[in-house]
mmCIF file of C-alpha atoms in Angstrom:
data_model
loop_
_atom_site.group_PDB
_atom_site.id
_atom_site.type_symbol
_atom_site.label_atom_id
_atom_site.label_comp_id
_atom_site.label_asym_id
_atom_site.label_seq_id
_atom_site.Cartn_x
_atom_site.Cartn_y
_atom_site.Cartn_z
ATOM 1 C CA MET A 452 -22.822 -26.540 21.295
ATOM 2 C CA LYS A 453 -23.568 -23.277 23.106
ATOM 3 C CA LYS A 454 -23.631 -21.366 19.818
ATOM 4 C CA ILE A 455 -26.110 -23.840 18.333
ATOM 5 C CA ILE A 456 -28.417 -23.603 21.348
ATOM 6 C CA PHE A 457 -28.488 -19.826 21.333
ATOM 7 C CA SER A 458 -28.869 -19.637 17.568
ATOM 8 C CA LEU A 459 -32.199 -21.462 17.891
ATOM 9 C CA ILE A 460 -33.741 -18.221 19.054
ATOM 10 C CA VAL A 461 -33.468 -15.344 16.637
ATOM 11 C CA LEU A 462 -34.212 -12.480 18.958
ATOM 12 C CA VAL A 463 -32.927 -8.971 19.233
ATOM 13 C CA PRO A 464 -30.115 -8.736 21.814
ATOM 14 C CA PHE A 465 -31.168 -7.566 25.230
ATOM 15 C CA ILE A 466 -28.957 -5.425 27.456
ATOM 16 C CA ILE A 467 -29.801 -3.495 30.571
ATOM 17 C CA THR A 468 -27.912 -0.704 32.239
ATOM 18 C CA LEU A 469 -26.464 -1.849 35.547
ATOM 19 C CA LYS A 470 -27.824 -0.193 38.655
ATOM 20 C CA GLY A 471 -27.013 -2.600 41.488
ATOM 21 C CA GLN A 472 -23.961 -2.266 43.636
ATOM 22 C CA VAL A 473 -22.345 -3.560 46.799
ATOM 23 C CA TYR A 474 -19.235 -2.503 48.638
ATOM 24 C CA ALA A 475 -15.748 -2.947 47.274
ATOM 25 C CA SER A 476 -12.293 -2.474 48.679
ATOM 26 C CA GLU A 477 -9.022 -3.754 47.290
ATOM 27 C CA ASN A 478 -7.938 -4.488 50.833
ATOM 28 C CA SER A 479 -11.013 -6.498 51.807
ATOM 29 C CA SER A 480 -11.013 -10.283 51.876
ATOM 30 C CA GLU A 481 -14.012 -10.309 49.545
ATOM 31 C CA LEU A 482 -14.132 -7.859 46.671
ATOM 32 C CA TYR A 483 -17.663 -7.415 45.391
ATOM 33 C CA PHE A 484 -19.027 -5.502 42.457
ATOM 34 C CA ASP A 485 -19.169 -1.802 43.313
ATOM 35 C CA LEU A 486 -20.457 0.751 40.843
ATOM 36 C CA SER A 487 -20.097 3.656 43.315
ATOM 37 C CA THR A 488 -23.416 5.015 42.064
ATOM 38 C CA ASP A 489 -24.173 7.110 45.145
ATOM 39 C CA ALA A 490 -20.889 8.977 44.836
ATOM 40 C CA PHE A 491 -21.320 9.908 41.172
ATOM 41 C CA PRO A 492 -22.118 13.605 40.665
ATOM 42 C CA SER A 493 -25.529 14.618 39.395
ATOM 43 C CA ILE A 494 -25.151 15.655 35.754
ATOM 44 C CA GLU A 495 -28.004 17.031 33.682
ATOM 45 C CA PRO A 496 -28.463 15.795 30.085
ATOM 46 C CA GLU A 497 -27.180 18.253 27.513
ATOM 47 C CA GLY A 498 -29.289 17.106 24.558
ATOM 48 C CA PHE A 499 -28.039 15.332 21.466
ATOM 49 C CA THR A 500 -26.325 17.138 18.630
ATOM 50 C CA GLY A 501 -28.106 15.152 15.910
ATOM 51 C CA PHE A 502 -31.788 15.755 15.085
ATOM 52 C CA PHE A 503 -32.585 12.034 14.724
ATOM 53 C CA ASN A 504 -30.832 11.233 17.970
ATOM 54 C CA GLN A 505 -32.621 14.012 19.831
ATOM 55 C CA TYR A 506 -36.162 13.212 18.703
ATOM 56 C CA PHE A 507 -36.054 9.454 18.096
ATOM 57 C CA ILE A 508 -33.366 7.954 20.281
ATOM 58 C CA THR A 509 -34.654 9.574 23.462
ATOM 59 C CA THR A 510 -37.966 7.709 23.156
ATOM 60 C CA HIS A 511 -36.271 4.296 23.356
ATOM 61 C CA THR A 512 -34.547 2.315 26.083
ATOM 62 C CA PRO A 513 -30.750 2.641 26.194
ATOM 63 C CA HIS A 514 -28.649 -0.512 25.904
ATOM 64 C CA HIS A 515 -25.032 0.484 26.461
ATOM 65 C CA ASN A 516 -22.027 -1.696 27.060
ATOM 66 C CA GLY A 517 -18.483 -1.243 28.357
ATOM 67 C CA TYR A 518 -15.689 -3.800 28.069
ATOM 68 C CA ASP A 519 -13.673 -4.955 31.076
ATOM 69 C CA LYS A 520 -9.934 -4.803 30.322
ATOM 70 C CA ILE A 521 -6.675 -6.169 31.679
ATOM 71 C CA TYR A 522 -3.439 -4.279 31.032
ATOM 72 C CA ASN A 523 0.099 -4.272 32.340
ATOM 73 C CA THR A 524 1.932 -1.102 33.316
ATOM 74 C CA THR A 525 3.887 -0.745 30.063
ATOM 75 C CA GLU A 526 1.279 -1.156 27.319
ATOM 76 C CA PRO A 527 -1.195 1.405 25.943
ATOM 77 C CA GLN A 528 -4.523 1.506 27.800
ATOM 78 C CA VAL A 529 -7.729 1.792 25.761
ATOM 79 C CA ILE A 530 -11.301 2.301 26.951
ATOM 80 C CA GLU A 531 -13.969 0.792 24.720
ATOM 81 C CA GLY A 532 -17.757 1.116 24.761
ATOM 82 C CA LYS A 533 -20.772 0.632 22.520
ATOM 83 C CA PHE A 534 -24.026 2.576 22.707
ATOM 84 C CA GLN A 535 -27.416 1.497 21.350
ATOM 85 C CA TYR A 536 -31.118 2.202 21.864
ATOM 86 C CA GLY A 537 -34.408 0.346 21.500
ATOM 87 C CA ASP A 538 -35.364 -3.211 20.627
ATOM 88 C CA ILE A 539 -33.801 -2.793 17.177
ATOM 89 C CA ARG A 540 -30.532 -1.723 18.821
ATOM 90 C CA LYS A 541 -30.093 1.508 16.883
ATOM 91 C CA ASP A 542 -26.482 2.622 17.198
ATOM 92 C CA LEU A 543 -25.872 6.042 18.722
ATOM 93 C CA GLU A 544 -23.824 7.819 16.064
ATOM 94 C CA GLY A 545 -21.823 11.028 16.313
ATOM 95 C CA GLU A 546 -22.537 11.870 19.962
ATOM 96 C CA TRP A 547 -20.203 12.707 22.824
ATOM 97 C CA VAL A 548 -19.488 10.348 25.688
ATOM 98 C CA SER A 549 -17.742 11.625 28.816
ATOM 99 C CA ILE A 550 -15.351 9.253 30.536
ATOM 100 C CA TYR A 551 -15.148 9.204 34.332
ATOM 101 C CA LEU A 552 -12.824 7.222 36.559
ATOM 102 C CA TRP A 553 -13.068 5.849 40.099
ATOM 103 C CA SER A 554 -9.882 4.140 41.254
ATOM 104 C CA PHE A 555 -10.043 1.510 43.994
ATOM 105 C CA ALA A 556 -6.243 1.738 44.098
ATOM 106 C CA GLU A 557 -6.556 5.196 45.721
ATOM 107 C CA ASP A 558 -7.240 5.617 49.433
ATOM 108 C CA ASP A 559 -9.500 8.641 48.908
ATOM 109 C CA ALA A 560 -11.126 7.771 45.600
ATOM 110 C CA ILE A 561 -13.431 10.264 43.896
ATOM 111 C CA TRP A 562 -15.070 10.319 40.491
ATOM 112 C CA ARG A 563 -13.009 12.405 38.075
ATOM 113 C CA LYS A 564 -13.486 13.105 34.403
ATOM 114 C CA ILE A 565 -10.513 11.992 32.329
ATOM 115 C CA GLY A 566 -11.760 12.761 28.811
ATOM 116 C CA ARG A 567 -14.512 12.471 26.227
ATOM 117 C CA GLU A 568 -14.929 10.725 22.897
ATOM 118 C CA LYS A 569 -17.478 10.882 20.067
ATOM 119 C CA THR A 570 -19.247 7.694 18.960
ATOM 120 C CA ASN A 571 -18.492 6.436 15.476
ATOM 121 C CA SER A 572 -20.920 5.097 12.841
ATOM 122 C CA ASP A 573 -21.064 1.786 14.725
ATOM 123 C CA GLY A 574 -22.044 3.474 17.991
ATOM 124 C CA ARG A 575 -18.628 2.752 19.520
ATOM 125 C CA ILE A 576 -15.923 4.727 21.221
ATOM 126 C CA LEU A 577 -12.245 3.906 21.540
ATOM 127 C CA TYR A 578 -10.478 6.220 23.967
ATOM 128 C CA ASN A 579 -6.726 6.003 24.340
ATOM 129 C CA ILE A 580 -5.762 7.008 27.864
ATOM 130 C CA PRO A 581 -2.992 9.640 27.540
ATOM 131 C CA GLU A 582 0.448 8.638 28.769
ATOM 132 C CA ASP A 583 0.356 11.223 31.547
ATOM 133 C CA GLN A 584 -2.957 9.756 32.819
ATOM 134 C CA LYS A 585 -2.148 6.053 32.520
ATOM 135 C CA LEU A 586 -3.636 3.991 35.307
ATOM 136 C CA ASP A 587 -1.392 2.474 37.960
ATOM 137 C CA ARG A 588 -1.528 -1.091 39.222
ATOM 138 C CA GLY A 589 -4.846 -2.041 40.752
ATOM 139 C CA LEU A 590 -8.555 -1.994 39.975
ATOM 140 C CA HIS A 591 -10.275 0.956 38.308
ATOM 141 C CA LEU A 592 -13.956 1.585 37.562
ATOM 142 C CA VAL A 593 -14.824 3.552 34.425
ATOM 143 C CA ARG A 594 -18.193 5.157 33.766
ATOM 144 C CA LEU A 595 -19.074 5.969 30.158
ATOM 145 C CA HIS A 596 -21.606 8.807 30.392
ATOM 146 C CA VAL A 597 -23.659 9.750 27.327
ATOM 147 C CA GLU A 598 -23.761 13.543 27.443
ATOM 148 C CA GLY A 599 -26.966 13.828 25.399
ATOM 149 C CA ASP A 600 -29.308 12.042 27.829
ATOM 150 C CA ALA A 601 -27.103 11.262 30.871
ATOM 151 C CA THR A 602 -27.424 7.483 30.405
ATOM 152 C CA PHE A 603 -24.336 5.416 31.098
ATOM 153 C CA THR A 604 -22.600 2.087 31.307
ATOM 154 C CA ASN A 605 -19.743 0.863 33.485
ATOM 155 C CA MET A 606 -16.589 -1.142 32.916
ATOM 156 C CA PHE A 607 -13.562 -2.184 34.948
ATOM 157 C CA ILE A 608 -9.874 -1.967 34.142
ATOM 158 C CA LYS A 609 -7.366 -4.083 36.026
ATOM 159 C CA VAL A 610 -3.746 -3.010 35.685
ATOM 160 C CA ILE A 611 -2.014 -6.247 36.402
ATOM 161 C CA ASP A 612 0.744 -6.940 38.862
ATOM 162 C CA GLN A 613 3.178 -9.762 38.158
ATOM 163 C CA ASN A 614 1.989 -11.390 41.377
ATOM 164 C CA ASP A 615 -1.674 -11.451 40.305
ATOM 165 C CA LYS A 616 -3.126 -14.963 40.399
ATOM 166 C CA TYR A 617 -6.333 -15.810 38.539
ATOM 167 C CA VAL A 618 -9.021 -18.471 38.646
ATOM 168 C CA VAL A 619 -11.215 -18.698 35.540
ATOM 169 C CA PHE A 620 -14.911 -19.576 35.480
ATOM 170 C CA ASP A 621 -17.062 -20.220 32.424
ATOM 171 C CA ILE A 622 -20.707 -19.208 32.994
ATOM 172 C CA ASP A 623 -23.176 -21.209 30.872
ATOM 173 C CA GLY A 624 -23.484 -24.763 32.174
ATOM 174 C CA THR A 625 -20.714 -24.103 34.691
ATOM 175 C CA LEU A 626 -22.192 -21.541 37.063
ATOM 176 C CA THR A 627 -25.693 -21.954 35.636
ATOM 177 C CA THR A 628 -27.197 -25.434 35.806
ATOM 178 C CA ASP A 629 -27.087 -25.910 32.034
ATOM 179 C CA ASP A 630 -26.713 -23.998 28.791
ATOM 180 C CA LEU A 631 -30.480 -23.668 28.391
ATOM 181 C CA GLU A 632 -30.848 -21.636 31.592
ATOM 182 C CA SER A 633 -29.462 -18.523 29.948
ATOM 183 C CA VAL A 634 -31.645 -19.154 26.886
ATOM 184 C CA LYS A 635 -34.750 -19.223 29.096
ATOM 185 C CA GLU A 636 -33.724 -16.030 30.857
ATOM 186 C CA TYR A 637 -32.874 -14.284 27.604
ATOM 187 C CA ALA A 638 -36.182 -15.194 25.952
ATOM 188 C CA ASP A 639 -38.239 -14.336 29.028
ATOM 189 C CA GLU A 640 -37.004 -10.740 29.009
ATOM 190 C CA TYR A 641 -39.398 -10.149 26.110
ATOM 191 C CA PHE A 642 -42.394 -11.505 28.000
ATOM 192 C CA SER A 643 -42.916 -11.646 31.754
ATOM 193 C CA GLU A 644 -39.338 -10.696 32.694
ATOM 194 C CA THR A 645 -39.530 -12.954 35.725
ATOM 195 C CA TYR A 646 -37.324 -15.922 34.842
ATOM 196 C CA ARG A 647 -33.708 -15.865 35.960
ATOM 197 C CA ALA A 648 -31.102 -18.448 35.077
ATOM 198 C CA GLU A 649 -30.726 -21.076 37.782
ATOM 199 C CA MET A 650 -27.376 -21.216 39.536
ATOM 200 C CA TYR A 651 -25.702 -24.460 40.508
ATOM 201 C CA GLU A 652 -26.063 -24.841 44.271
ATOM 202 C CA GLY A 653 -22.971 -23.497 45.990
ATOM 203 C CA ALA A 654 -21.276 -22.208 42.827
ATOM 204 C CA ASN A 655 -20.934 -18.700 44.270
ATOM 205 C CA GLU A 656 -19.418 -20.074 47.485
ATOM 206 C CA VAL A 657 -16.671 -21.800 45.507
ATOM 207 C CA VAL A 658 -15.807 -18.530 43.778
ATOM 208 C CA LYS A 659 -15.786 -16.766 47.155
ATOM 209 C CA PHE A 660 -13.380 -19.398 48.480
ATOM 210 C CA TYR A 661 -10.808 -18.480 45.877
ATOM 211 C CA VAL A 662 -11.209 -14.763 46.569
ATOM 212 C CA GLU A 663 -10.620 -15.470 50.254
ATOM 213 C CA GLN A 664 -7.365 -17.192 49.273
ATOM 214 C CA GLY A 665 -6.161 -14.077 47.455
ATOM 215 C CA TYR A 666 -7.044 -15.041 43.890
ATOM 216 C CA ASN A 667 -8.484 -12.734 41.248
ATOM 217 C CA ILE A 668 -11.489 -13.979 39.275
ATOM 218 C CA ILE A 669 -12.146 -13.972 35.538
ATOM 219 C CA TYR A 670 -15.615 -14.849 34.263
ATOM 220 C CA LEU A 671 -14.863 -15.978 30.702
ATOM 221 C CA THR A 672 -17.802 -16.704 28.421
ATOM 222 C CA ALA A 673 -18.393 -17.232 24.701
ATOM 223 C CA ARG A 674 -21.526 -15.057 24.940
ATOM 224 C CA PRO A 675 -21.381 -12.020 22.598
ATOM 225 C CA TYR A 676 -20.665 -8.517 23.876
ATOM 226 C CA TRP A 677 -24.338 -7.542 23.997
ATOM 227 C CA LEU A 678 -24.898 -9.975 26.876
ATOM 228 C CA SER A 679 -22.192 -8.420 29.043
ATOM 229 C CA SER A 680 -24.490 -6.295 31.185
ATOM 230 C CA VAL A 681 -27.062 -9.072 31.554
ATOM 231 C CA SER A 682 -24.285 -11.453 32.585
ATOM 232 C CA GLN A 683 -22.813 -9.058 35.104
ATOM 233 C CA LYS A 684 -26.222 -8.353 36.611
ATOM 234 C CA TRP A 685 -26.791 -12.097 37.016
ATOM 235 C CA LEU A 686 -23.483 -12.401 38.867
ATOM 236 C CA ILE A 687 -24.407 -9.519 41.168
ATOM 237 C CA ASP A 688 -27.926 -10.836 41.826
ATOM 238 C CA ASN A 689 -26.545 -14.267 42.723
ATOM 239 C CA ASP A 690 -23.983 -12.901 45.186
ATOM 240 C CA PHE A 691 -20.879 -13.780 43.199
ATOM 241 C CA PRO A 692 -17.738 -11.909 44.204
ATOM 242 C CA PHE A 693 -16.208 -9.392 41.851
ATOM 243 C CA GLY A 694 -14.421 -10.620 38.761
ATOM 244 C CA LEU A 695 -13.500 -9.251 35.395
ATOM 245 C CA LEU A 696 -16.090 -10.345 32.848
ATOM 246 C CA HIS A 697 -14.917 -11.099 29.331
ATOM 247 C CA THR A 698 -17.437 -11.778 26.575
ATOM 248 C CA TYR A 699 -16.855 -12.525 22.905
ATOM 249 C CA PRO A 700 -16.231 -9.132 21.242
ATOM 250 C CA GLU A 701 -18.352 -9.837 18.156
ATOM 251 C CA GLY A 702 -22.132 -9.695 17.788
ATOM 252 C CA SER A 703 -22.577 -13.467 17.511
ATOM 253 C CA PHE A 704 -21.617 -16.313 19.797
ATOM 254 C CA ALA A 705 -18.042 -17.495 19.359
ATOM 255 C CA ASN A 706 -17.646 -19.983 16.493
ATOM 256 C CA ASP A 707 -14.389 -21.286 17.937
ATOM 257 C CA ALA A 708 -14.992 -21.074 21.678
ATOM 258 C CA ALA A 709 -11.820 -22.975 22.521
ATOM 259 C CA GLY A 710 -9.612 -20.754 20.376
ATOM 260 C CA TYR A 711 -11.263 -17.580 21.640
ATOM 261 C CA LYS A 712 -10.791 -18.556 25.296
ATOM 262 C CA GLU A 713 -7.253 -19.779 24.718
ATOM 263 C CA ASP A 714 -6.248 -16.514 23.044
ATOM 264 C CA TYR A 715 -7.709 -14.427 25.855
ATOM 265 C CA LEU A 716 -6.043 -16.438 28.609
ATOM 266 C CA LEU A 717 -2.702 -16.321 26.793
ATOM 267 C CA SER A 718 -3.042 -12.535 26.763
ATOM 268 C CA VAL A 719 -3.388 -12.636 30.560
ATOM 269 C CA LEU A 720 -0.312 -14.828 30.849
ATOM 270 C CA ASN A 721 1.636 -12.571 28.494
ATOM 271 C CA ARG A 722 0.863 -9.671 30.828
ATOM 272 C CA GLU A 723 2.627 -11.549 33.642
ATOM 273 C CA GLY A 724 -0.507 -12.769 35.384
ATOM 274 C CA SER A 725 -0.816 -16.428 36.318
ATOM 275 C CA VAL A 726 -3.831 -18.623 35.673
ATOM 276 C CA ASP A 727 -3.798 -21.244 38.412
ATOM 277 C CA PHE A 728 -7.182 -22.988 38.062
ATOM 278 C CA ALA A 729 -10.043 -23.019 35.563
ATOM 279 C CA TYR A 730 -13.659 -24.233 35.662
ATOM 280 C CA GLY A 731 -15.911 -25.196 32.778
ATOM 281 C CA ASN A 732 -18.396 -27.736 31.455
ATOM 282 C CA ALA A 733 -17.650 -28.120 27.759
ATOM 283 C CA LEU A 734 -15.033 -29.978 25.773
ATOM 284 C CA THR A 735 -14.007 -26.616 24.354
ATOM 285 C CA ASP A 736 -13.294 -25.428 27.896
ATOM 286 C CA ILE A 737 -11.035 -28.413 28.499
ATOM 287 C CA GLU A 738 -9.240 -27.813 25.206
ATOM 288 C CA ALA A 739 -8.627 -24.135 25.935
ATOM 289 C CA TYR A 740 -7.452 -24.698 29.497
ATOM 290 C CA LEU A 741 -5.036 -27.491 28.629
ATOM 291 C CA ASN A 742 -3.682 -25.554 25.652
ATOM 292 C CA ILE A 743 -2.539 -22.685 27.878
ATOM 293 C CA GLY A 744 -0.508 -25.116 29.947
ATOM 294 C CA LEU A 745 -2.790 -26.050 32.829
ATOM 295 C CA SER A 746 -2.471 -29.597 34.087
ATOM 296 C CA ASN A 747 -5.396 -31.974 34.522
ATOM 297 C CA ASP A 748 -5.572 -31.305 38.248
ATOM 298 C CA GLN A 749 -5.908 -27.562 37.606
ATOM 299 C CA VAL A 750 -8.946 -28.012 35.347
ATOM 300 C CA PHE A 751 -12.357 -28.610 36.977
ATOM 301 C CA ILE A 752 -15.315 -29.741 34.873
ATOM 302 C CA ILE A 753 -18.963 -30.035 35.883
ATOM 303 C CA GLY A 754 -21.825 -31.622 33.952
ATOM 304 C CA GLU A 755 -21.848 -34.289 31.252
ATOM 305 C CA ASN A 756 -18.131 -33.917 30.472
ATOM 306 C CA ALA A 757 -17.003 -34.265 34.085
ATOM 307 C CA ASP A 758 -15.981 -37.859 33.395
ATOM 308 C CA VAL A 759 -13.435 -36.967 30.687
ATOM 309 C CA GLU A 760 -10.392 -39.063 31.477
ATOM 310 C CA GLY A 761 -7.805 -37.315 33.613
ATOM 311 C CA ILE A 762 -9.765 -34.103 34.170
ATOM 312 C CA THR A 763 -10.823 -33.226 37.723
ATOM 313 C CA PRO A 764 -14.607 -33.684 38.000
ATOM 314 C CA VAL A 765 -16.976 -31.489 40.002
ATOM 315 C CA ASN A 766 -20.146 -33.394 40.818
ATOM 316 C CA HIS A 767 -21.565 -31.079 43.482
ATOM 317 C CA TYR A 768 -20.194 -27.644 44.362
ATOM 318 C CA PRO A 769 -20.804 -27.886 48.149
ATOM 319 C CA ASP A 770 -18.860 -31.171 48.256
ATOM 320 C CA HIS A 771 -16.183 -29.677 46.028
ATOM 321 C CA LEU A 772 -15.869 -26.698 48.358
ATOM 322 C CA MET A 773 -15.415 -29.022 51.319
ATOM 323 C CA THR A 774 -12.604 -30.772 49.444
ATOM 324 C CA LEU A 775 -10.931 -27.451 48.662
ATOM 325 C CA ARG A 776 -11.090 -26.381 52.300
ATOM 326 C CA ASN A 777 -9.666 -29.712 53.456
ATOM 327 C CA LEU A 778 -6.684 -29.221 51.121
ATOM 328 C CA GLN A 779 -5.705 -25.938 52.789
#
């Protein structure tokens, strides 16, 4: 259903570079998005190596994207990013990207450069973190810095601990009031740029409740990768606590949303994390959540499918929050 709705508008994908930030600390009761912008060193652009990139790309708006990742301590760790410019989303080909790391797992964190990688013909980088630099357990912020013009994008890596507990939230129609809210926001970016998707009243407070109880958050959406930055900015603007954001890795909306979400959540479980509760609005959400082994009372559904037999309905987030607090 979500794919059909979004496919009604054939528009060029819109992505913005994140600039907002609030505090973060792994030891705090509420972990918010923190891009540590003020602490990042001032780096002058070096100019692009390619003629076309130097004299065409620089005249267009950058639209870069990093991919939040979850790893365990034994598997290879890969950093992935994609770099594009302008309304036509021209891929940045054959240019160097520096990779910087800020680790919230360290008491005295500083930005440090861990490597660099050249974009391929698809404007992507895949950087394999060397064994001697593998990240320890905890949360790590990665900045992908385009050397040519000093533009950047951010991503998070969580190295999972076997005690990590997760609560999963869909976005469209679950945190937003319906699927069309994100369509309105997406389309409006090309016009007045004033409309923002409407949040369900109290949705952010429910997410905060789980963070206060020691849970980690995953925002899991069938939106394509090019809506990652827009999605994360919406979460920040609406005062949602920090969570790893996972979007569909292809350029279109997921054809099989249930299968895509199931596969991702199984990968979390296979890394020794536990998924304790999950929120959604669609039948595909219910299918995915039950298929990974959640019981009916661990699955919360809002909207028109809230009355599916056996599933726990959410009719109003403030009332739902009161119920959660009473169960403590």
